[in-house]
Amino acid sequence: MKSWVESFLIALSMYSTIPVKCLDWNKNNLRHAMIFFPLIGLICGFGIGFIWYICNLLQASYFLFAVFALLITVIITGGIHLDGFCDTADALFSRRSQEEKLKILKDAHCGAFAVISIILIILLQVADFSEIFLKFDMNFLGIITGGYILSRCLSAISVMTFPCAKTSSLAKTFSEYAASGSKKILIAEFILISLILIYFYHKLAMLLISSAILVFIYYYQMQKKQFGGMTGDLAGFFLVLCETVWLSEIALLGGILT
């Protein structure tokens, strides 16, 4: 039981800014860490719900809600996935060789492609949150939260399933130390959350889940072809892309499919 608690705390310390005590990152404690990664998505959902409640209470504008909704997710996660998104965008759009792309991933400097890509993603998510707050009520918080959970399920599954690129370090550590049953638990989490979403949100949920799987397939093909394997940055890139597609479809089709 203690190792499970330690695994949970490691997931919190790695993928969120929630303060936890100093941990012993040994092989035993890392075994189940990825299982708890989706819980960070649930925490993000609670954060967005808090912002939604406060903005409703203060009769704030939809634009103000959108900015703070995005901000709260960055505060909770520490922007770790956005960092991976930026690094991957720099490498992916450089159109260089596989070896050079892997070097760009490890480069601490921020290039033009990263800046352009992150600006576009931020603008799109702010627009999505604006539309969602303007059109819908807090009943849609469940489907939003579901996207943050399922994207992390898929991201964690990729860490334990995809071959790692030769420059991968931390992702490779999590992959090698993960317990043999962790992937099955993550798949079960994905199926359970998907069924709950489909029960409450019907056609919209089915479309969103299908889109998330399609983004996951693209991610699999991209990391294999462009980088020769998975890294933590690529997993972050997928997560941000998946969440953005999820939010965009809610904003555009939520009123039609519910």
PDB file of C-alpha atoms in Angstrom:
ATOM      1  CA  MET A   1       0.000   0.000   0.000  1.00  0.00           C
ATOM      2  CA  LYS A   2       2.815   2.416   0.818  1.00  0.00           C
ATOM      3  CA  SER A   3       4.310   2.038  -2.676  1.00  0.00           C
ATOM      4  CA  TRP A   4       0.906   2.879  -4.212  1.00  0.00           C
ATOM      5  CA  VAL A   5       0.715   6.059  -2.139  1.00  0.00           C
ATOM      6  CA  GLU A   6       4.275   6.930  -3.134  1.00  0.00           C
ATOM      7  CA  SER A   7       3.395   6.296  -6.790  1.00  0.00           C
ATOM      8  CA  PHE A   8       0.436   8.671  -6.463  1.00  0.00           C
ATOM      9  CA  LEU A   9       2.634  11.345  -4.896  1.00  0.00           C
ATOM     10  CA  ILE A  10       5.257  10.906  -7.629  1.00  0.00           C
ATOM     11  CA  ALA A  11       2.555  11.442 -10.271  1.00  0.00           C
ATOM     12  CA  LEU A  12       1.454  14.612  -8.473  1.00  0.00           C
ATOM     13  CA  SER A  13       5.002  15.936  -8.163  1.00  0.00           C
ATOM     14  CA  MET A  14       5.883  15.124 -11.774  1.00  0.00           C
ATOM     15  CA  TYR A  15       2.763  16.269 -13.589  1.00  0.00           C
ATOM     16  CA  SER A  16       1.398  19.027 -11.360  1.00  0.00           C
ATOM     17  CA  THR A  17       2.583  21.879  -9.180  1.00  0.00           C
ATOM     18  CA  ILE A  18       0.784  20.507  -6.119  1.00  0.00           C
ATOM     19  CA  PRO A  19       3.416  20.476  -3.354  1.00  0.00           C
ATOM     20  CA  VAL A  20       4.247  17.054  -1.957  1.00  0.00           C
ATOM     21  CA  LYS A  21       6.889  15.856   0.454  1.00  0.00           C
ATOM     22  CA  CYS A  22      10.307  14.751  -0.781  1.00  0.00           C
ATOM     23  CA  LEU A  23       9.981  11.341  -2.395  1.00  0.00           C
ATOM     24  CA  ASP A  24      12.161   8.354  -2.963  1.00  0.00           C
ATOM     25  CA  TRP A  25      12.065   7.834  -6.732  1.00  0.00           C
ATOM     26  CA  ASN A  26      13.028   4.182  -6.605  1.00  0.00           C
ATOM     27  CA  LYS A  27      11.967   1.370  -8.898  1.00  0.00           C
ATOM     28  CA  ASN A  28       9.269   0.133  -6.551  1.00  0.00           C
ATOM     29  CA  ASN A  29       7.638   3.539  -6.101  1.00  0.00           C
ATOM     30  CA  LEU A  30       7.631   4.248  -9.844  1.00  0.00           C
ATOM     31  CA  ARG A  31       5.782   1.026 -10.677  1.00  0.00           C
ATOM     32  CA  HIS A  32       2.281   2.500 -10.501  1.00  0.00           C
ATOM     33  CA  ALA A  33       2.934   6.215 -11.046  1.00  0.00           C
ATOM     34  CA  MET A  34       1.453   6.382 -14.547  1.00  0.00           C
ATOM     35  CA  ILE A  35      -1.831   4.900 -13.322  1.00  0.00           C
ATOM     36  CA  PHE A  36      -2.451   8.113 -11.373  1.00  0.00           C
ATOM     37  CA  PHE A  37      -1.560  10.465 -14.227  1.00  0.00           C
ATOM     38  CA  PRO A  38      -5.245  10.803 -15.333  1.00  0.00           C
ATOM     39  CA  LEU A  39      -6.109  12.150 -11.879  1.00  0.00           C
ATOM     40  CA  ILE A  40      -4.255  15.342 -12.811  1.00  0.00           C
ATOM     41  CA  GLY A  41      -6.875  15.783 -15.536  1.00  0.00           C
ATOM     42  CA  LEU A  42      -9.601  15.479 -12.907  1.00  0.00           C
ATOM     43  CA  ILE A  43      -7.875  18.177 -10.842  1.00  0.00           C
ATOM     44  CA  CYS A  44      -7.746  20.407 -13.936  1.00  0.00           C
ATOM     45  CA  GLY A  45     -11.491  19.878 -14.329  1.00  0.00           C
ATOM     46  CA  PHE A  46     -12.100  20.952 -10.743  1.00  0.00           C
ATOM     47  CA  GLY A  47      -9.961  24.034 -11.373  1.00  0.00           C
ATOM     48  CA  ILE A  48     -11.969  24.999 -14.445  1.00  0.00           C
ATOM     49  CA  GLY A  49     -15.187  24.373 -12.507  1.00  0.00           C
ATOM     50  CA  PHE A  50     -14.016  26.734  -9.766  1.00  0.00           C
ATOM     51  CA  ILE A  51     -13.263  29.452 -12.331  1.00  0.00           C
ATOM     52  CA  TRP A  52     -16.641  28.853 -13.994  1.00  0.00           C
ATOM     53  CA  TYR A  53     -18.458  29.212 -10.657  1.00  0.00           C
ATOM     54  CA  ILE A  54     -16.615  32.402  -9.719  1.00  0.00           C
ATOM     55  CA  CYS A  55     -17.146  33.979 -13.143  1.00  0.00           C
ATOM     56  CA  ASN A  56     -20.862  33.153 -12.990  1.00  0.00           C
ATOM     57  CA  LEU A  57     -21.057  34.596  -9.482  1.00  0.00           C
ATOM     58  CA  LEU A  58     -19.343  37.834 -10.535  1.00  0.00           C
ATOM     59  CA  GLN A  59     -21.092  37.951 -13.931  1.00  0.00           C
ATOM     60  CA  ALA A  60     -17.707  38.122 -15.619  1.00  0.00           C
ATOM     61  CA  SER A  61     -17.368  38.188 -19.399  1.00  0.00           C
ATOM     62  CA  TYR A  62     -16.853  35.025 -21.429  1.00  0.00           C
ATOM     63  CA  PHE A  63     -13.419  36.274 -22.498  1.00  0.00           C
ATOM     64  CA  LEU A  64     -12.284  36.707 -18.901  1.00  0.00           C
ATOM     65  CA  PHE A  65     -13.494  33.201 -18.092  1.00  0.00           C
ATOM     66  CA  ALA A  66     -11.610  31.794 -21.071  1.00  0.00           C
ATOM     67  CA  VAL A  67      -8.326  33.376 -20.072  1.00  0.00           C
ATOM     68  CA  PHE A  68      -8.609  32.256 -16.456  1.00  0.00           C
ATOM     69  CA  ALA A  69      -9.786  28.753 -17.439  1.00  0.00           C
ATOM     70  CA  LEU A  70      -6.653  28.304 -19.522  1.00  0.00           C
ATOM     71  CA  LEU A  71      -4.518  29.921 -16.847  1.00  0.00           C
ATOM     72  CA  ILE A  72      -5.734  27.599 -14.095  1.00  0.00           C
ATOM     73  CA  THR A  73      -4.756  24.509 -16.100  1.00  0.00           C
ATOM     74  CA  VAL A  74      -1.279  25.955 -16.662  1.00  0.00           C
ATOM     75  CA  ILE A  75      -0.972  26.747 -12.954  1.00  0.00           C
ATOM     76  CA  ILE A  76      -2.049  23.214 -11.979  1.00  0.00           C
ATOM     77  CA  THR A  77       0.251  21.450 -14.450  1.00  0.00           C
ATOM     78  CA  GLY A  78       3.117  23.918 -14.323  1.00  0.00           C
ATOM     79  CA  GLY A  79       2.969  24.131 -18.118  1.00  0.00           C
ATOM     80  CA  ILE A  80       4.953  20.884 -18.434  1.00  0.00           C
ATOM     81  CA  HIS A  81       2.925  19.686 -21.425  1.00  0.00           C
ATOM     82  CA  LEU A  82       3.059  23.067 -23.141  1.00  0.00           C
ATOM     83  CA  ASP A  83       6.835  22.883 -22.822  1.00  0.00           C
ATOM     84  CA  GLY A  84       6.795  19.521 -24.592  1.00  0.00           C
ATOM     85  CA  PHE A  85       4.443  20.916 -27.214  1.00  0.00           C
ATOM     86  CA  CYS A  86       6.822  23.797 -27.938  1.00  0.00           C
ATOM     87  CA  ASP A  87       9.896  21.574 -28.164  1.00  0.00           C
ATOM     88  CA  THR A  88       8.098  19.158 -30.479  1.00  0.00           C
ATOM     89  CA  ALA A  89       6.752  21.940 -32.707  1.00  0.00           C
ATOM     90  CA  ASP A  90      10.282  23.324 -33.100  1.00  0.00           C
ATOM     91  CA  ALA A  91      11.620  19.923 -34.095  1.00  0.00           C
ATOM     92  CA  LEU A  92       8.665  18.709 -36.154  1.00  0.00           C
ATOM     93  CA  PHE A  93       8.315  21.800 -38.320  1.00  0.00           C
ATOM     94  CA  SER A  94      12.057  22.216 -38.853  1.00  0.00           C
ATOM     95  CA  ARG A  95      11.848  19.623 -41.657  1.00  0.00           C
ATOM     96  CA  ARG A  96      15.311  18.375 -40.724  1.00  0.00           C
ATOM     97  CA  SER A  97      16.602  14.826 -40.511  1.00  0.00           C
ATOM     98  CA  GLN A  98      15.504  12.523 -37.704  1.00  0.00           C
ATOM     99  CA  GLU A  99      18.826  12.930 -35.915  1.00  0.00           C
ATOM    100  CA  GLU A 100      18.616  16.732 -36.044  1.00  0.00           C
ATOM    101  CA  LYS A 101      15.006  16.695 -34.868  1.00  0.00           C
ATOM    102  CA  LEU A 102      16.015  14.703 -31.806  1.00  0.00           C
ATOM    103  CA  LYS A 103      18.762  17.254 -31.094  1.00  0.00           C
ATOM    104  CA  ILE A 104      16.235  20.092 -31.380  1.00  0.00           C
ATOM    105  CA  LEU A 105      13.993  18.303 -28.860  1.00  0.00           C
ATOM    106  CA  LYS A 106      16.836  18.382 -26.339  1.00  0.00           C
ATOM    107  CA  ASP A 107      17.728  22.010 -27.084  1.00  0.00           C
ATOM    108  CA  ALA A 108      16.703  24.338 -24.249  1.00  0.00           C
ATOM    109  CA  HIS A 109      16.298  27.304 -26.604  1.00  0.00           C
ATOM    110  CA  CYS A 110      12.865  28.288 -27.973  1.00  0.00           C
ATOM    111  CA  GLY A 111      12.684  28.640 -31.755  1.00  0.00           C
ATOM    112  CA  ALA A 112      10.303  30.467 -34.056  1.00  0.00           C
ATOM    113  CA  PHE A 113       8.141  27.395 -34.733  1.00  0.00           C
ATOM    114  CA  ALA A 114       7.582  26.922 -31.008  1.00  0.00           C
ATOM    115  CA  VAL A 115       6.516  30.548 -30.547  1.00  0.00           C
ATOM    116  CA  ILE A 116       4.152  30.485 -33.522  1.00  0.00           C
ATOM    117  CA  SER A 117       2.627  27.158 -32.512  1.00  0.00           C
ATOM    118  CA  ILE A 118       2.054  28.043 -28.858  1.00  0.00           C
ATOM    119  CA  ILE A 119       0.472  31.384 -29.771  1.00  0.00           C
ATOM    120  CA  LEU A 120      -1.942  29.616 -32.115  1.00  0.00           C
ATOM    121  CA  ILE A 121      -2.797  26.959 -29.523  1.00  0.00           C
ATOM    122  CA  ILE A 122      -3.425  29.559 -26.813  1.00  0.00           C
ATOM    123  CA  LEU A 123      -5.613  31.633 -29.132  1.00  0.00           C
ATOM    124  CA  LEU A 124      -7.598  28.572 -30.147  1.00  0.00           C
ATOM    125  CA  GLN A 125      -8.133  27.358 -26.576  1.00  0.00           C
ATOM    126  CA  VAL A 126      -9.167  30.833 -25.406  1.00  0.00           C
ATOM    127  CA  ALA A 127     -11.648  31.006 -28.295  1.00  0.00           C
ATOM    128  CA  ASP A 128     -12.944  27.529 -27.399  1.00  0.00           C
ATOM    129  CA  PHE A 129     -13.428  28.371 -23.728  1.00  0.00           C
ATOM    130  CA  SER A 130     -15.130  31.646 -24.706  1.00  0.00           C
ATOM    131  CA  GLU A 131     -17.652  29.825 -26.897  1.00  0.00           C
ATOM    132  CA  ILE A 132     -18.269  27.164 -24.276  1.00  0.00           C
ATOM    133  CA  PHE A 133     -18.922  29.702 -21.494  1.00  0.00           C
ATOM    134  CA  LEU A 134     -21.132  31.789 -23.797  1.00  0.00           C
ATOM    135  CA  LYS A 135     -23.247  28.895 -25.109  1.00  0.00           C
ATOM    136  CA  PHE A 136     -23.436  26.312 -22.339  1.00  0.00           C
ATOM    137  CA  ASP A 137     -23.972  25.907 -18.617  1.00  0.00           C
ATOM    138  CA  MET A 138     -21.902  24.067 -16.030  1.00  0.00           C
ATOM    139  CA  ASN A 139     -23.414  20.744 -17.065  1.00  0.00           C
ATOM    140  CA  PHE A 140     -20.761  20.744 -19.787  1.00  0.00           C
ATOM    141  CA  LEU A 141     -18.023  20.723 -17.176  1.00  0.00           C
ATOM    142  CA  GLY A 142     -18.196  16.926 -17.127  1.00  0.00           C
ATOM    143  CA  ILE A 143     -17.398  16.516 -20.821  1.00  0.00           C
ATOM    144  CA  ILE A 144     -14.591  19.085 -20.564  1.00  0.00           C
ATOM    145  CA  THR A 145     -13.064  17.286 -17.586  1.00  0.00           C
ATOM    146  CA  GLY A 146     -13.419  13.988 -19.420  1.00  0.00           C
ATOM    147  CA  GLY A 147     -11.132  15.287 -22.146  1.00  0.00           C
ATOM    148  CA  TYR A 148      -8.417  16.172 -19.661  1.00  0.00           C
ATOM    149  CA  ILE A 149      -8.666  12.705 -18.111  1.00  0.00           C
ATOM    150  CA  LEU A 150      -8.793  10.667 -21.333  1.00  0.00           C
ATOM    151  CA  SER A 151      -5.939  12.580 -22.967  1.00  0.00           C
ATOM    152  CA  ARG A 152      -3.760  11.637 -19.990  1.00  0.00           C
ATOM    153  CA  CYS A 153      -4.883   8.015 -20.162  1.00  0.00           C
ATOM    154  CA  LEU A 154      -3.774   7.870 -23.793  1.00  0.00           C
ATOM    155  CA  SER A 155      -0.556   9.772 -23.107  1.00  0.00           C
ATOM    156  CA  ALA A 156       0.342   7.359 -20.300  1.00  0.00           C
ATOM    157  CA  ILE A 157      -0.518   4.362 -22.489  1.00  0.00           C
ATOM    158  CA  SER A 158       1.861   5.693 -25.150  1.00  0.00           C
ATOM    159  CA  VAL A 159       4.680   5.949 -22.604  1.00  0.00           C
ATOM    160  CA  MET A 160       4.274   2.276 -21.724  1.00  0.00           C
ATOM    161  CA  THR A 161       3.552   1.024 -25.251  1.00  0.00           C
ATOM    162  CA  PHE A 162       5.517   2.970 -27.870  1.00  0.00           C
ATOM    163  CA  PRO A 163       9.226   2.250 -28.301  1.00  0.00           C
ATOM    164  CA  CYS A 164      11.279   5.089 -26.841  1.00  0.00           C
ATOM    165  CA  ALA A 165      13.549   7.250 -28.968  1.00  0.00           C
ATOM    166  CA  LYS A 166      17.242   6.863 -28.200  1.00  0.00           C
ATOM    167  CA  THR A 167      17.398  10.320 -26.624  1.00  0.00           C
ATOM    168  CA  SER A 168      14.418   9.681 -24.341  1.00  0.00           C
ATOM    169  CA  SER A 169      15.311   9.755 -20.648  1.00  0.00           C
ATOM    170  CA  LEU A 170      12.536  10.402 -18.118  1.00  0.00           C
ATOM    171  CA  ALA A 171       9.812   8.828 -20.278  1.00  0.00           C
ATOM    172  CA  LYS A 172      12.023   5.784 -20.707  1.00  0.00           C
ATOM    173  CA  THR A 173      12.437   5.550 -16.935  1.00  0.00           C
ATOM    174  CA  PHE A 174       8.670   5.566 -16.368  1.00  0.00           C
ATOM    175  CA  SER A 175       8.226   3.043 -19.175  1.00  0.00           C
ATOM    176  CA  GLU A 176      10.855   0.620 -17.882  1.00  0.00           C
ATOM    177  CA  TYR A 177       9.773   0.758 -14.237  1.00  0.00           C
ATOM    178  CA  ALA A 178       5.997   0.561 -14.850  1.00  0.00           C
ATOM    179  CA  ALA A 179       4.302  -2.516 -13.450  1.00  0.00           C
ATOM    180  CA  SER A 180       3.193  -5.068 -16.032  1.00  0.00           C
ATOM    181  CA  GLY A 181      -0.490  -4.491 -15.279  1.00  0.00           C
ATOM    182  CA  SER A 182      -0.354  -0.684 -15.431  1.00  0.00           C
ATOM    183  CA  LYS A 183      -1.276  -0.493 -19.095  1.00  0.00           C
ATOM    184  CA  LYS A 184      -4.334  -2.697 -18.548  1.00  0.00           C
ATOM    185  CA  ILE A 185      -5.465  -0.467 -15.678  1.00  0.00           C
ATOM    186  CA  LEU A 186      -5.060   2.640 -17.842  1.00  0.00           C
ATOM    187  CA  ILE A 187      -7.061   1.046 -20.652  1.00  0.00           C
ATOM    188  CA  ALA A 188      -9.756   0.150 -18.114  1.00  0.00           C
ATOM    189  CA  GLU A 189      -9.747   3.766 -16.882  1.00  0.00           C
ATOM    190  CA  PHE A 190     -10.100   4.996 -20.464  1.00  0.00           C
ATOM    191  CA  ILE A 191     -13.021   2.639 -21.164  1.00  0.00           C
ATOM    192  CA  LEU A 192     -14.780   3.449 -17.868  1.00  0.00           C
ATOM    193  CA  ILE A 193     -14.551   7.227 -18.311  1.00  0.00           C
ATOM    194  CA  SER A 194     -15.604   6.877 -21.962  1.00  0.00           C
ATOM    195  CA  LEU A 195     -18.720   4.905 -21.002  1.00  0.00           C
ATOM    196  CA  ILE A 196     -19.648   7.464 -18.353  1.00  0.00           C
ATOM    197  CA  LEU A 197     -19.266  10.305 -20.848  1.00  0.00           C
ATOM    198  CA  ILE A 198     -21.310   8.485 -23.493  1.00  0.00           C
ATOM    199  CA  TYR A 199     -24.069   7.833 -20.940  1.00  0.00           C
ATOM    200  CA  PHE A 200     -24.393  11.523 -20.082  1.00  0.00           C
ATOM    201  CA  TYR A 201     -23.397  13.237 -23.347  1.00  0.00           C
ATOM    202  CA  HIS A 202     -24.396  10.672 -25.986  1.00  0.00           C
ATOM    203  CA  LYS A 203     -23.427  11.581 -29.579  1.00  0.00           C
ATOM    204  CA  LEU A 204     -21.109  14.406 -28.549  1.00  0.00           C
ATOM    205  CA  ALA A 205     -19.089  12.087 -26.318  1.00  0.00           C
ATOM    206  CA  MET A 206     -18.864   9.431 -29.032  1.00  0.00           C
ATOM    207  CA  LEU A 207     -17.532  12.013 -31.496  1.00  0.00           C
ATOM    208  CA  LEU A 208     -15.007  13.402 -29.009  1.00  0.00           C
ATOM    209  CA  ILE A 209     -13.716   9.982 -27.979  1.00  0.00           C
ATOM    210  CA  SER A 210     -13.395   8.928 -31.630  1.00  0.00           C
ATOM    211  CA  SER A 211     -11.457  12.119 -32.380  1.00  0.00           C
ATOM    212  CA  ALA A 212      -9.145  11.535 -29.420  1.00  0.00           C
ATOM    213  CA  ILE A 213      -8.372   8.053 -30.732  1.00  0.00           C
ATOM    214  CA  LEU A 214      -7.677   9.471 -34.206  1.00  0.00           C
ATOM    215  CA  VAL A 215      -5.285  12.037 -32.712  1.00  0.00           C
ATOM    216  CA  PHE A 216      -3.627   9.180 -30.834  1.00  0.00           C
ATOM    217  CA  ILE A 217      -3.174   7.249 -34.102  1.00  0.00           C
ATOM    218  CA  TYR A 218      -1.655  10.340 -35.727  1.00  0.00           C
ATOM    219  CA  TYR A 219       0.663  10.703 -32.735  1.00  0.00           C
ATOM    220  CA  TYR A 220       1.765   7.083 -33.021  1.00  0.00           C
ATOM    221  CA  GLN A 221       2.577   7.427 -36.709  1.00  0.00           C
ATOM    222  CA  MET A 222       4.256  10.817 -36.273  1.00  0.00           C
ATOM    223  CA  GLN A 223       6.565   9.834 -33.427  1.00  0.00           C
ATOM    224  CA  LYS A 224       7.608   6.655 -35.221  1.00  0.00           C
ATOM    225  CA  LYS A 225       8.284   8.301 -38.585  1.00  0.00           C
ATOM    226  CA  GLN A 226       9.655  11.672 -37.521  1.00  0.00           C
ATOM    227  CA  PHE A 227      11.585  10.778 -34.346  1.00  0.00           C
ATOM    228  CA  GLY A 228      12.092   7.028 -34.363  1.00  0.00           C
ATOM    229  CA  GLY A 229      10.306   6.631 -31.057  1.00  0.00           C
ATOM    230  CA  MET A 230       8.496   8.318 -28.207  1.00  0.00           C
ATOM    231  CA  THR A 231       9.853  10.927 -25.771  1.00  0.00           C
ATOM    232  CA  GLY A 232       8.299  12.878 -22.920  1.00  0.00           C
ATOM    233  CA  ASP A 233       8.119  15.977 -25.127  1.00  0.00           C
ATOM    234  CA  LEU A 234       6.168  14.069 -27.778  1.00  0.00           C
ATOM    235  CA  ALA A 235       3.762  12.763 -25.137  1.00  0.00           C
ATOM    236  CA  GLY A 236       3.209  16.373 -24.030  1.00  0.00           C
ATOM    237  CA  PHE A 237       2.672  17.450 -27.643  1.00  0.00           C
ATOM    238  CA  PHE A 238      -0.003  14.795 -28.067  1.00  0.00           C
ATOM    239  CA  LEU A 239      -1.738  15.771 -24.833  1.00  0.00           C
ATOM    240  CA  VAL A 240      -1.985  19.457 -25.765  1.00  0.00           C
ATOM    241  CA  LEU A 241      -3.145  18.640 -29.300  1.00  0.00           C
ATOM    242  CA  CYS A 242      -5.747  16.167 -28.043  1.00  0.00           C
ATOM    243  CA  GLU A 243      -7.141  18.603 -25.462  1.00  0.00           C
ATOM    244  CA  THR A 244      -7.337  21.394 -28.036  1.00  0.00           C
ATOM    245  CA  VAL A 245      -9.226  19.231 -30.537  1.00  0.00           C
ATOM    246  CA  TRP A 246     -11.546  18.110 -27.722  1.00  0.00           C
ATOM    247  CA  LEU A 247     -12.334  21.693 -26.643  1.00  0.00           C
ATOM    248  CA  SER A 248     -12.779  22.878 -30.238  1.00  0.00           C
ATOM    249  CA  GLU A 249     -15.320  20.186 -31.004  1.00  0.00           C
ATOM    250  CA  ILE A 250     -17.286  21.005 -27.860  1.00  0.00           C
ATOM    251  CA  ALA A 251     -17.307  24.687 -28.811  1.00  0.00           C
ATOM    252  CA  LEU A 252     -18.358  24.017 -32.404  1.00  0.00           C
ATOM    253  CA  LEU A 253     -20.690  21.011 -32.089  1.00  0.00           C
ATOM    254  CA  GLY A 254     -21.775  20.879 -28.451  1.00  0.00           C
ATOM    255  CA  GLY A 255     -25.057  22.617 -29.151  1.00  0.00           C
ATOM    256  CA  ILE A 256     -25.881  20.375 -32.104  1.00  0.00           C
ATOM    257  CA  LEU A 257     -25.060  16.945 -30.698  1.00  0.00           C
ATOM    258  CA  THR A 258     -26.613  17.230 -27.227  1.00  0.00           C
TER     259      THR A 258
END
